[in-house]
Amino acid sequence: MRLTYSKSVLAIALAVPLISTSLMASSNKELKSQIANRAGLTEMWPGAEYNASIPTVKQVLGYEIGQRISSHADMVRYFKALEQAAPSRIKVMQYATTWEGRQLIFAAIGKSDYLSDLDGHAQNMQTLSSQNTIQNVKDSLVNKLPASVWLGYSVHGNEISGTDAAMMTAYYLLAAKNNVEQILDNTLVFIDPLQNPDGRTRFTSRYYSTVGLEHSADRLSAEHNEPWPSGRSNHYLFDMNRDWLAATQPETKGRIAEVNKYRPLVVIDLHEMGGDQSYYFAPAAKPFNPNMTQDQVNNMGVIGENIGAHFDTNGFDYFTREIFDAFYPGYGDSWPTFYGASASTFEVSSSRGELFRKRSGEVMTYHNTVRRHFVASIATLEGASKNRNKLLNDYVNYQNSAVKEGKENKSSRFYVFAEKVNRAGAHKLASLMAEHDVTVNLASEDFKMCGKSYSAGTYFIDSAQPKGRFIKTTFEKQVDMADDFIKEQERRRARKLDNEIYDVTGWSLPLMFGVSVDSCGKAPNIKSTAVDKADTLTGKIVNPDAKVGFVIPWGDMSAGRFLTAALREGIAVKSADKAFQMKGGQSFPAGSLIVERRANSSFSHGALTTKITNLAQQTGALVHGVDTSWVIEGPSFGSNNTPTMVAPKIAIAWDSPVSSLSTGHTRFVIERQFNYPVTAIRTSTLAWANLENYHVLILPNGYYHNALGKSGADNLKDWVKKGGVLITMSGATQFAADPDIGLLDVQRELAISKGEPLYPDAEDKKEALVDGVLLTSKKELIEAVENNKEQPDFVAGILANVEVDQEHWLTAGVKPNVVGLAYGNDIFTPIKLASGKNVAWFAGEEDVLASGYLWAENKKQMAYKPFLIHQPLGNGMVISFTQEPTARAYLDGLNVMFMNTIFRAAAHARPLR
């Protein structure tokens, strides 16, 4: 299910006939027994006959398919058994390893001649995808290539039925004697049975640990209520259905590599949703990403119609078009469309266990949910097989039309970018696009383009390539939703109805990475090399045997990773609060790191040189050796404005009521992007614990009032006063700003008043009687029911322009303008100078929106409101983000700012140690 938090509740109709009232009155043990007797293998596809040489789940694992929630280990064991039984028709391959060391596998199933040359099939699909392939060759390949379908199951670990449905689908394709031959005669099937092994393992171990003498169907039972964090996310608590764009997790990276290799024509992402719903499949809801083609949308409609026919035959309820849209390009069902596939999400109502009672009183079994996903899977394969020729031709047309569209874009066919300061950001953007199979070039010489000069080392991308639409949807600042959709959302908002915007509406990668991109219609005539996803950023050290020490310019993640690596190596490092200029004229920006030989006397001259050289190579940082410490402008090396950095001990709030996503994203950014360890401390422990061993405590987004309360806040306040650095984000900032909590001297704002209410006293005084008012129009009726005091309208997620104070040590090395994600409806008052400083704030009304769709009233009210607040408190400080700078770990352009709040703040605190 795509929802970050459940919008709906649990359950669906049974795959077998609905359980009678008398059956429901039976004990759960009797109920499960009676269901199991008529819910075995034969019920999966009535009338099917199976080849006895192919092992069943029961034979390998000891239970009927759908009778038990299979573990990751059992799933792997079953697929290996299938491969051993039919090695010429199924191949099982590993594509990645999770953070916790579990295998991610996929299986290819097809005729032996297809399976014997999978690499040949992959090469043929690459040839079909290439703009350099002549049309006659493409036509020839279309005539002989099979259709190909990728079925991905259980990307959310607690959406459990997908994995067992994958096992049943594989068994059916290998063992069934009915309509399988007509599918496999011209179709190659790829099955990714479990996209999130770590999350599923978390779910299954907890689920079975709660089961007693009988399974409970009660939604109030522990079986149906997961502890924090749920099994939905992976080890770092990422919702991996939203990671396809940034590709931060090993599971996503491995999957992208395989899908790019084989280029399946149809990609299905199978999920679960609330148990009181039925089953969802294509067509998708509006809005569609405008860079998708009508052929892709139509193809999923055709396959959806075939699924509908099978569901009608089996008596399954279903719906289409109502919830899950196809706008954000980072879903498992949208990313594949940008190489030319037709793709969709399927959602089955979830039992979240072996038994579940719907609100109607009907009882659903796990077998029931597995069966629906299985039937939908086979119906999809059948639909793809019947439409093999059309799918292949549409795929070819997609590649050709993408190239044509790029060539016709006379003003901005080429995207050009290079960063003198944010070298790491530009490199990461280029290598990420290469990972997405976009052709990216690195200039080997200086050149001019559209009247502007660029140096060697500049990246450029030609959008006239098969991945051109992906380039356009990720590089353009704005991707618009359809006018009629926006008009409907504004109408709903005016009526106080929930809007239908499903996820973020802004996601421009250059904006999020803090990389400036130019566009031009003219091709550069220069020597260049293709960027590979495995390319590393080249570090450099000038004057390595310098007498005094080394200076590392601050401003990107190569310098950031140099800092963390140096601190972990025990190297003494200083950081300048302000820009400075050395004797000889060389200038360095604020935040620049200084490594002095005299402060590192424990290392010999040669040993320090070797360490600094190695760190430059490992991190990609630029290092300048200096033979003098004489500074002619700005702070000297020994100034109080050049504090010594500490190797801070960092703690993060962990466990309910903190958002697991916010916690996971934040911990991932620090540990895997900054390369620095973090200690997770349970939130309830923070209410009383002695935190004197920690320099920095991070409170991610969450609802802390019950977990910490006033006494917990006082405990944190005492720690801050003694020299701690408390960093709050989003909901944690809301907690800190509560007047009863008293950690932050700002307040949340109500929505802008729309004028005098027609009933001015009724809401505040709750009087039994109020003066009568004449209503003469529907407009006045709407005004009469308006709430006088309410929060601003909720924002689904836009990219916002943020202005940055350039004279505060907390923003050293941060650009004057950055881009952050704005989500939700919290808007805070600016902090008064007597209490602290507004270090960064949203831009003015006309400029605040960088990408996405923002309500007009929010645009007005957000203008110049704080994004980052600094408040000194005793010997320490509170640093508050009003939004989440680590959201989805894809806001790389905010990483230097976030690093400063940890490492520079720890250096500026004065702990009583």
mmCIF file of N, CA and C in Angstrom, residues 214 601 642 787:
data_model
loop_
_atom_site.group_PDB
_atom_site.id
_atom_site.type_symbol
_atom_site.label_atom_id
_atom_site.label_comp_id
_atom_site.label_asym_id
_atom_site.label_seq_id
_atom_site.Cartn_x
_atom_site.Cartn_y
_atom_site.Cartn_z
ATOM 1 N N GLU A 214 -5.201 -19.856 20.092
ATOM 2 C CA GLU A 214 -5.916 -19.697 18.833
ATOM 3 C C GLU A 214 -5.519 -18.367 18.182
ATOM 4 N N SER A 601 50.357 16.868 16.789
ATOM 5 C CA SER A 601 51.745 16.483 17.017
ATOM 6 C C SER A 601 51.908 14.995 17.318
ATOM 7 N N THR A 642 37.379 30.489 15.160
ATOM 8 C CA THR A 642 37.842 29.269 14.489
ATOM 9 C C THR A 642 37.859 28.154 15.525
ATOM 10 N N ASN A 787 -14.986 27.691 10.226
ATOM 11 C CA ASN A 787 -14.365 27.755 11.546
ATOM 12 C C ASN A 787 -13.620 29.074 11.676
#
